[in-house]
Short mmCIF file of C-alpha atoms and ligand atoms in Angstrom, two decimals:
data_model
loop_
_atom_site.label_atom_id
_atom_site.label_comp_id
_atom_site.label_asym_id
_atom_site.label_seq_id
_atom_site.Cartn_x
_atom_site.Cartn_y
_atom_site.Cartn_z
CA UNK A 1203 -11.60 -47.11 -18.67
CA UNK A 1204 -12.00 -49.09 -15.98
CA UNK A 1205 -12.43 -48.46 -12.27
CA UNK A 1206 -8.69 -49.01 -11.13
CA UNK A 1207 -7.79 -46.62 -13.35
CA UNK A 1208 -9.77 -43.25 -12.03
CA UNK A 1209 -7.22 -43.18 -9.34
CA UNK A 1210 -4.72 -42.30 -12.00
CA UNK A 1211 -7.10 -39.90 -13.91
CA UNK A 1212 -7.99 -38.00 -10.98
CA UNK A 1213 -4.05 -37.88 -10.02
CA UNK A 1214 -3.51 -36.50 -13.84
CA UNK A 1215 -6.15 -33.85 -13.66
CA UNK A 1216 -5.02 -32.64 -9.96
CA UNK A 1217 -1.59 -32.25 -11.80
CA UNK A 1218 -2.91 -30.55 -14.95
CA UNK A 1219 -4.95 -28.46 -13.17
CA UNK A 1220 -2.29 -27.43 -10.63
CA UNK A 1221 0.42 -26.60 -13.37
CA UNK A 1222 -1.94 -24.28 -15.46
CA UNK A 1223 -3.78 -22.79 -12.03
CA UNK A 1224 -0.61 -22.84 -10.53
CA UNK A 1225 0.05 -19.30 -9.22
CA UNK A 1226 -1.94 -17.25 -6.81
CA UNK A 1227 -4.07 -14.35 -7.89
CA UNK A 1228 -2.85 -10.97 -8.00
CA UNK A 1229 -4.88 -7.90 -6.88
CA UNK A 1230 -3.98 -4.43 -7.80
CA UNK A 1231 -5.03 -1.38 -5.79
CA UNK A 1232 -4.28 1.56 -7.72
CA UNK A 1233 -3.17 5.20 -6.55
CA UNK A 1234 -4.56 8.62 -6.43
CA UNK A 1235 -6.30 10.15 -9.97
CA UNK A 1236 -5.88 6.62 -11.71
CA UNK A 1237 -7.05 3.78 -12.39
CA UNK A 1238 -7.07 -0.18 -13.57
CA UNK A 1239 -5.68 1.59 -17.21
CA UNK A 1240 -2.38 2.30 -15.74
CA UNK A 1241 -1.91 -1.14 -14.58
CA UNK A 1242 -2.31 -2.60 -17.91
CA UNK A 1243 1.52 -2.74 -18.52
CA UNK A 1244 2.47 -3.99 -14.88
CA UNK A 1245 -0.61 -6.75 -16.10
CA UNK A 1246 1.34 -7.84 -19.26
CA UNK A 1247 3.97 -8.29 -17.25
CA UNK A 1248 2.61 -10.73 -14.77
CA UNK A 1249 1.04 -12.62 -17.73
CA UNK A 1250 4.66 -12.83 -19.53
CA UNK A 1251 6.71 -14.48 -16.62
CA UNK A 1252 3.67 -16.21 -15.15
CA UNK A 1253 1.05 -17.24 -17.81
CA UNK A 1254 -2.42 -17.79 -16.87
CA UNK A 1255 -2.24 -15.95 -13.66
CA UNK A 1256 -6.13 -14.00 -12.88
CA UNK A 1257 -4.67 -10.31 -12.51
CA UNK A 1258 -7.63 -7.97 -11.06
CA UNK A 1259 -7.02 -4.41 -11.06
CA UNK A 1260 -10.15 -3.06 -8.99
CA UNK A 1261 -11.80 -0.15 -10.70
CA UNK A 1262 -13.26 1.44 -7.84
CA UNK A 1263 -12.96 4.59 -6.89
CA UNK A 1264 -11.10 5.77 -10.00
CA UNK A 1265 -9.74 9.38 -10.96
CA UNK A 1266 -11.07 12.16 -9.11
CA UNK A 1267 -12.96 9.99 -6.64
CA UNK A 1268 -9.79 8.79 -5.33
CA UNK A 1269 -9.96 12.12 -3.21
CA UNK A 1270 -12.46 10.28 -0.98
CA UNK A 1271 -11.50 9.52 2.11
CA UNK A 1272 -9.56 6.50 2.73
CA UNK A 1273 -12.24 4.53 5.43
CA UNK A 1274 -14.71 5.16 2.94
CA UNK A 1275 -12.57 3.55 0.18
CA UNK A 1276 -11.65 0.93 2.28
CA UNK A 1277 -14.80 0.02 2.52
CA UNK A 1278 -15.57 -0.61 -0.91
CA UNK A 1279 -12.02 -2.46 -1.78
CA UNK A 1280 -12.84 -4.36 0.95
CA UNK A 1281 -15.49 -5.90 -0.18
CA UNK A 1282 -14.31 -6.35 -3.86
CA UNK A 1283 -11.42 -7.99 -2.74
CA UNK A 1284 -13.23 -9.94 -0.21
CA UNK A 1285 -14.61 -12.77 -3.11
CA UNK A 1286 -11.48 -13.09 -4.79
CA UNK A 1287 -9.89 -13.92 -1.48
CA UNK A 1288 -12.33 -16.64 -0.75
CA UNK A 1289 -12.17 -18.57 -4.04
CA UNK A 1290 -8.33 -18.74 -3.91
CA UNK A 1291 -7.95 -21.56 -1.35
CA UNK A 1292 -3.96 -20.57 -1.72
CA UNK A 1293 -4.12 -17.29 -0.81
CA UNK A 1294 -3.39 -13.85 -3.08
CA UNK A 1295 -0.58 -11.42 -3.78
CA UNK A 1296 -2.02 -7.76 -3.35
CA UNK A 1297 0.23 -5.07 -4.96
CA UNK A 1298 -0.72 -1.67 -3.95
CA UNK A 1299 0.19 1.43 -5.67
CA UNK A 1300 1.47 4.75 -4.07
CA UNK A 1301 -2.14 5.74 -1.90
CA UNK A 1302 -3.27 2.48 -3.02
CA UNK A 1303 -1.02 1.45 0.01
CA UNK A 1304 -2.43 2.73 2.67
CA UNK A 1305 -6.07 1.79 1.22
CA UNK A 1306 -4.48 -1.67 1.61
CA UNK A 1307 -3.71 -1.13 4.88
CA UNK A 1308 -7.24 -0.16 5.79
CA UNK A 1309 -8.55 -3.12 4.26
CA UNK A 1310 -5.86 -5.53 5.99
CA UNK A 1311 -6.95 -4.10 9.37
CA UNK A 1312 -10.18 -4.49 9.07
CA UNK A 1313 -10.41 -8.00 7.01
CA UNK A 1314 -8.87 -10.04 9.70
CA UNK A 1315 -9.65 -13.00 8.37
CA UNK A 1316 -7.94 -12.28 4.74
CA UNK A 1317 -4.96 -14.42 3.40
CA UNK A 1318 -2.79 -12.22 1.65
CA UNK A 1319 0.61 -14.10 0.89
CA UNK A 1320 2.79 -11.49 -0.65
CA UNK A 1321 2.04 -7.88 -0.10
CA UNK A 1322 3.77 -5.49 -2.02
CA UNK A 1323 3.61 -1.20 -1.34
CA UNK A 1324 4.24 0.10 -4.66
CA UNK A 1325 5.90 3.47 -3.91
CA UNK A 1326 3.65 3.92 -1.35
CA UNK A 1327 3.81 6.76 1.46
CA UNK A 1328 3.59 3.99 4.37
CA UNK A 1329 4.53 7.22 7.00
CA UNK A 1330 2.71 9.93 5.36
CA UNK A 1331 3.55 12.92 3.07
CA UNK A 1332 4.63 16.17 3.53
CA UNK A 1333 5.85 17.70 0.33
CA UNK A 1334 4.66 19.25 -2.81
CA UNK A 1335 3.58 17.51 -5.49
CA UNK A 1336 2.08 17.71 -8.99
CA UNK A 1337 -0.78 16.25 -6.94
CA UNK A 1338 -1.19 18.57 -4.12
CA UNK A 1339 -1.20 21.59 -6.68
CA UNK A 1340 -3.87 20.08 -8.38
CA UNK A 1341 -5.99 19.88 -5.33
CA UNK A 1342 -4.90 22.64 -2.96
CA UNK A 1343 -3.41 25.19 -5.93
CA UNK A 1344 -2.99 28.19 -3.50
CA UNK A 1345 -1.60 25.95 -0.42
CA UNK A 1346 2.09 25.97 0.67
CA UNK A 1347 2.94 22.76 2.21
CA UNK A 1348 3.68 24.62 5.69
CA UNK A 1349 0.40 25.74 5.69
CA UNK A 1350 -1.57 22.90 4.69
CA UNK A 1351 -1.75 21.78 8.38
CA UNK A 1352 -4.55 24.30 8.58
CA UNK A 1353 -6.79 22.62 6.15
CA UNK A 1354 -5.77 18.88 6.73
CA UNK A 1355 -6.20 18.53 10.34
CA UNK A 1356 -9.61 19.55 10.63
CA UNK A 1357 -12.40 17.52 10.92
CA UNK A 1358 -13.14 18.47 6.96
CA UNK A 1359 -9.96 18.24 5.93
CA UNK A 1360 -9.85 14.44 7.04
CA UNK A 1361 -12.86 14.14 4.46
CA UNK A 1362 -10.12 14.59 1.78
CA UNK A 1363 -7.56 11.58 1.27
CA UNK A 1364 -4.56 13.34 0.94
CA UNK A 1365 -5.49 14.69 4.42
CA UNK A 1366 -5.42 11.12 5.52
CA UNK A 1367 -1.98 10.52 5.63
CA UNK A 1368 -0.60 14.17 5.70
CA UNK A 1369 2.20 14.08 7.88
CA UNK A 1370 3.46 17.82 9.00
CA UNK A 1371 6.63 17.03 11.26
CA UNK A 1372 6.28 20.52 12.63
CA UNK A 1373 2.92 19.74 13.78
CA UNK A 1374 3.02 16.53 15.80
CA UNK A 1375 0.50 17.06 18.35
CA UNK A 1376 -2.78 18.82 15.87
CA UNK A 1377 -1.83 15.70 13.64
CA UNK A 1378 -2.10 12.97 16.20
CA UNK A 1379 -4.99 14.70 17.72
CA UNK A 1380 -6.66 15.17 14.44
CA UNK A 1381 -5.95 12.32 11.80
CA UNK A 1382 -8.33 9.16 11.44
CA UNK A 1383 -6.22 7.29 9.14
CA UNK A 1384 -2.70 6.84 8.88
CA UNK A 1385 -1.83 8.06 12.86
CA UNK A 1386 -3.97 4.63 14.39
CA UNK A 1387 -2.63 2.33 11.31
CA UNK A 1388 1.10 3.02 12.22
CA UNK A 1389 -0.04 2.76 16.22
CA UNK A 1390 0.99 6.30 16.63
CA UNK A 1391 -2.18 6.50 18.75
CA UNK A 1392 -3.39 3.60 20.88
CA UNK A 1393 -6.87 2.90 19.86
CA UNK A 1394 -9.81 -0.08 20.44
CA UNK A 1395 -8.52 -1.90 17.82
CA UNK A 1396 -5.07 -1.85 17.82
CA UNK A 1397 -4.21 -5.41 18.61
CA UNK A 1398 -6.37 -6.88 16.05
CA UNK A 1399 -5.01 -4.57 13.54
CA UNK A 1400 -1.74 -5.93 14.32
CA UNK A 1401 -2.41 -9.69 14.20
CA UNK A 1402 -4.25 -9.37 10.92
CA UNK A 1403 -0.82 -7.28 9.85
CA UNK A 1404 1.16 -10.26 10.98
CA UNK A 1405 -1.10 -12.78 8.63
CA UNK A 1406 1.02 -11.40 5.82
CA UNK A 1407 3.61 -14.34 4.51
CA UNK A 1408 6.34 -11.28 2.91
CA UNK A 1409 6.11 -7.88 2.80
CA UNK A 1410 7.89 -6.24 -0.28
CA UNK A 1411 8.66 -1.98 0.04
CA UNK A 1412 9.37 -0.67 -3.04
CA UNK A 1413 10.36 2.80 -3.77
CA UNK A 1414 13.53 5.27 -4.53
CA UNK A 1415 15.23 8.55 -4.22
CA UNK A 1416 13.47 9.63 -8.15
CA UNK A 1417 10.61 8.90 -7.23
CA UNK A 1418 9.58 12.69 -7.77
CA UNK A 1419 6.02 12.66 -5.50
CA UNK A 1420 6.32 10.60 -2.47
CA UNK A 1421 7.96 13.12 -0.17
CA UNK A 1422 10.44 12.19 1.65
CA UNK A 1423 10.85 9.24 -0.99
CA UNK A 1424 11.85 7.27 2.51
CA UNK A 1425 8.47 7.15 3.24
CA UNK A 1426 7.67 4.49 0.79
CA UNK A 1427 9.91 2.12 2.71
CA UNK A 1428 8.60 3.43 6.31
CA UNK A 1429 11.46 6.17 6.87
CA UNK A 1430 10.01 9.85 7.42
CA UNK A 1431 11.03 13.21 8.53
CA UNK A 1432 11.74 14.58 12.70
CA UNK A 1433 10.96 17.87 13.54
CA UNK A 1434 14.06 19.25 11.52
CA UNK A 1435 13.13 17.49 8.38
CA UNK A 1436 15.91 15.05 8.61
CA UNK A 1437 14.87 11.68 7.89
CA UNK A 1438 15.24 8.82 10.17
CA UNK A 1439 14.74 5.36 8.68
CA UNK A 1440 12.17 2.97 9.95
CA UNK A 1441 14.24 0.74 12.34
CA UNK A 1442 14.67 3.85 14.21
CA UNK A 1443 11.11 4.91 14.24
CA UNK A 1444 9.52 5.09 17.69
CA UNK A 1445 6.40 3.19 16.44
CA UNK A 1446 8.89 0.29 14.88
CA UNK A 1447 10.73 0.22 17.86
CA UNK A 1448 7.38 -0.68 19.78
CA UNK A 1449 6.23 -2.95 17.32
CA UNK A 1450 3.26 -0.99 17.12
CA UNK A 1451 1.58 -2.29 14.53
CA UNK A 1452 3.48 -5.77 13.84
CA UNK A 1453 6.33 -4.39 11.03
CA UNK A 1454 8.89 -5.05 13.90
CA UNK A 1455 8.19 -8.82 14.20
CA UNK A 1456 7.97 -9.32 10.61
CA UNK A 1457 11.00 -7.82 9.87
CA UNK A 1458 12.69 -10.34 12.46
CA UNK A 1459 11.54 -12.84 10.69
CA UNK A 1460 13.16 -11.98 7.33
CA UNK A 1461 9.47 -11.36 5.99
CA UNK A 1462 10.17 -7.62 4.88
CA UNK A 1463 12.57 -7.21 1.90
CA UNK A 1464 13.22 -3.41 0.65
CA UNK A 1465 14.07 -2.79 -3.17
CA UNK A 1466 15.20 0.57 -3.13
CA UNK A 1467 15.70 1.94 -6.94
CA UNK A 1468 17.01 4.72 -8.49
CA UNK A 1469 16.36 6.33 -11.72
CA UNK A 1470 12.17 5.42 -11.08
CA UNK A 1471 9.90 8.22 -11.70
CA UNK A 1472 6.65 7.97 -9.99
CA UNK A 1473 4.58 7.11 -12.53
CA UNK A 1474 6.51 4.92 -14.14
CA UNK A 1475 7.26 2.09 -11.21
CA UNK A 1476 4.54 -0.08 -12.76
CA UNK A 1477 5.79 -0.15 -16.33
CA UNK A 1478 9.49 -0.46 -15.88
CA UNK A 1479 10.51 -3.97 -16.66
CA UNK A 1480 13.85 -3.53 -14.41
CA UNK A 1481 11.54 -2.69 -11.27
CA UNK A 1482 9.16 -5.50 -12.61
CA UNK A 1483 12.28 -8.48 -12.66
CA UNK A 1484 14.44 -7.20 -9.42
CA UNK A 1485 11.49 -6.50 -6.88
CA UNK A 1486 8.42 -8.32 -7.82
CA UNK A 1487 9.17 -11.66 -10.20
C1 NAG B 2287 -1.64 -13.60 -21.51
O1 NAG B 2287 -0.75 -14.07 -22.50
C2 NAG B 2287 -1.34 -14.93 -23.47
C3 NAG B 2287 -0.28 -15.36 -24.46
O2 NAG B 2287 0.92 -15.68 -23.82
C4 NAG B 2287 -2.47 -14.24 -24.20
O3 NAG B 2287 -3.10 -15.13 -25.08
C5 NAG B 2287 -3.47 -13.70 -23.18
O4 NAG B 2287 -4.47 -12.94 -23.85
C6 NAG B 2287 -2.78 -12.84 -22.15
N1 NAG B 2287 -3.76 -12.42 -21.14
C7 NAG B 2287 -3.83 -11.16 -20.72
C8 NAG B 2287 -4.88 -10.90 -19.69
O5 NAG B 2287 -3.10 -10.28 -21.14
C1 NAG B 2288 -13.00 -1.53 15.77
O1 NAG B 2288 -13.48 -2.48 14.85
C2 NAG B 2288 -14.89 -2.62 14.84
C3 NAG B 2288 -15.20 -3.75 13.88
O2 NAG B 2288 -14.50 -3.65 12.70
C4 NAG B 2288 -15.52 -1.32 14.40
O3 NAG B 2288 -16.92 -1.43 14.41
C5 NAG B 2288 -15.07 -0.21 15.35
O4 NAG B 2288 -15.56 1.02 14.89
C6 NAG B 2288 -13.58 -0.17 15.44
N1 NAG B 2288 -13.16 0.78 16.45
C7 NAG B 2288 -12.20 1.68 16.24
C8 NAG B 2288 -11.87 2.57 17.40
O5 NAG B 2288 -11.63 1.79 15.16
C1 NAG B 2289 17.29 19.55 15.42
O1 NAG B 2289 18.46 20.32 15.20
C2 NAG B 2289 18.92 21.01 16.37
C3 NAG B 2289 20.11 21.89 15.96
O2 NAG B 2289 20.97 21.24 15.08
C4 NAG B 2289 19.28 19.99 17.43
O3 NAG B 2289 19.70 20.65 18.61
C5 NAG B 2289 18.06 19.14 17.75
O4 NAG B 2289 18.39 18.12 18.66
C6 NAG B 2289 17.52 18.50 16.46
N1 NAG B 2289 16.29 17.80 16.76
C7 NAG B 2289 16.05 16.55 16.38
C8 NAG B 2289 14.71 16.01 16.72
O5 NAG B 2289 16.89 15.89 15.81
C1 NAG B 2290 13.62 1.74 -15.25
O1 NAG B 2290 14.38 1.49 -14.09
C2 NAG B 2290 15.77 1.66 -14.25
C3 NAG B 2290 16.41 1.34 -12.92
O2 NAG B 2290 16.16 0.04 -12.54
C4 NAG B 2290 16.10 3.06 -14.66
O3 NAG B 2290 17.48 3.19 -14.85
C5 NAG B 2290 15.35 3.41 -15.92
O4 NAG B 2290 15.58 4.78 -16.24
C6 NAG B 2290 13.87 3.18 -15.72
N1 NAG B 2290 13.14 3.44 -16.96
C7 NAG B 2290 12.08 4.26 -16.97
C8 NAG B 2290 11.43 4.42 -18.30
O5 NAG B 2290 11.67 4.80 -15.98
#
């Protein structure tokens, strides 16, 4: 070889490099009692229509220690997600499953120097919950959801994740005046942080909400695309939310600028958005 040539060589193994390195890492935040084995499916799928991508689905926090509560868990995804960030010069996709959302929430607010390109909430409930679920009986078997309230807006309750984004329409002012979590990350309280939660929100390059009217656990389903009950349990979609409508935490803005698409689907159970090939090719790919 000689020296006029390593021009050419280095040219050939930028281009080689680039076309089997060529997509951006994915990062998978799973939901509540699971973990990376659930994922394995939604993995596959990743690896069929885009071979060679480095799918990481974080086991942290699996199972039953997904009850802990959310800051704590951010925390700790914070920090695992924290290294892949910094050795992908081109940024990551982060998909984020059902509670898994709001963890990535958590994380985005407080990593304000990440570079998340495409974020996509997996069924997630983005304005809360309030509904029974196969869930909720599990944790809270002799609770009604009216009377949750009593438990969840305590300073204990708030020690439990579910608590964390409980959202009891009848109760407005216990659950602004009591939750940690999800009332500050949707700016439904004004807090220290609240405009460098936004910019880091605004970082994001597209914003994906997946979910549908099957769904079976995120209650209302509407939720997983930012809609969620008033007072009289009639839901009002997110344009018309008072915390959209202030821009409150940066959704507004993005959504002027074409950066949040919705793929609404029916037919999806919840836990089977992340192995249905249909959801997989008309929302994700
Ligand atoms: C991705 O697919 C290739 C074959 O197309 C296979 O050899 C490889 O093991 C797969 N990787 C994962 C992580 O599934
Ligand atoms: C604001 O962020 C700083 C740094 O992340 C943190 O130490 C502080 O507790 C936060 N304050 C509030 C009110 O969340
Ligand atoms: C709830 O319903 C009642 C009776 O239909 C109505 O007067 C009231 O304005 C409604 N409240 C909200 C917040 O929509
Ligand atoms: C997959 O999604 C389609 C809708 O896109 C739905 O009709 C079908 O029942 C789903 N399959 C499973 C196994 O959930």
């Amino acid at each position: 070889m000689t020296d006029g040539c390593r021009p050419c060589v280095l040219i050939w193994a930028v281009f080689l490099l680039s076309s089997v390195m060529g997509y951006r890492p994915v990062i998978i935040v799973h939901g509540i009692l699971d973990g990376p084995r659930q994922f394995e499916i939604l993995a596959k799928f990743i690896n069929q229509s885009h071979p060679g991508t480095d799918v990481t689905t974080l086991a942290l926090y699996d199972y039953t220690a997904s009850l802990k509560p959310l800051w704590q868990q951010v925390d700790g995804f914070r920090e695992a997600i924290r290294p892949i960030m910094e050795s992908a010069e081109d940024g990551v996709h982060l998909i984020c499953f059902s509670q898994g959302g709001l963890i990535c929430r958590g994380v985005l607010a407080t990593l304000p120097t990440h570079n998340v390109h495409s974020l996509i909430f997996l069924s997630s409930p983005l304005a809360g919950q309030y509904g029974d679920s196969c869930y909720l009986k599990k944790i809270f078997p002799k609770f009604i959801k009216s009377r949750l309230y009593h438990i969840c807006y305590t300073t204990w309750g708030q020690r439990i994740s579910i608590c964390n984004y409980w959202n009891d329409p009848h109760q407005r002012e216990r659950y602004l005046k009591s939750s940690i979590y999800l009332a500050p990350l949707n700016g439904e309280i004004v807090h220290a942080n609240s405009t460098a939660w936004r910019d880091s929100f605004l970082h994001i390059q597209t914003l994906v909400l997946i979910g549908g009217q099957d769904d079976g656990v995120i209650t209302p389903w509407e939720s997983s695309i930012f809609g969620f009950y008033d007072s009289n349990e009639t839901v009002v979609e997110m344009e018309k939310q008072d915390w959209y409508l202030r821009d409150a935490f940066g959704l507004k803005t993005l959504n002027s600028e074409g950066a949040v698409v919705k793929c609404v689907v029916p037919g999806v159970h919840h836990t089977s958005w992340h192995s249905n090939l249909t959801v997989y090719k008309n929302c994700f790919y």
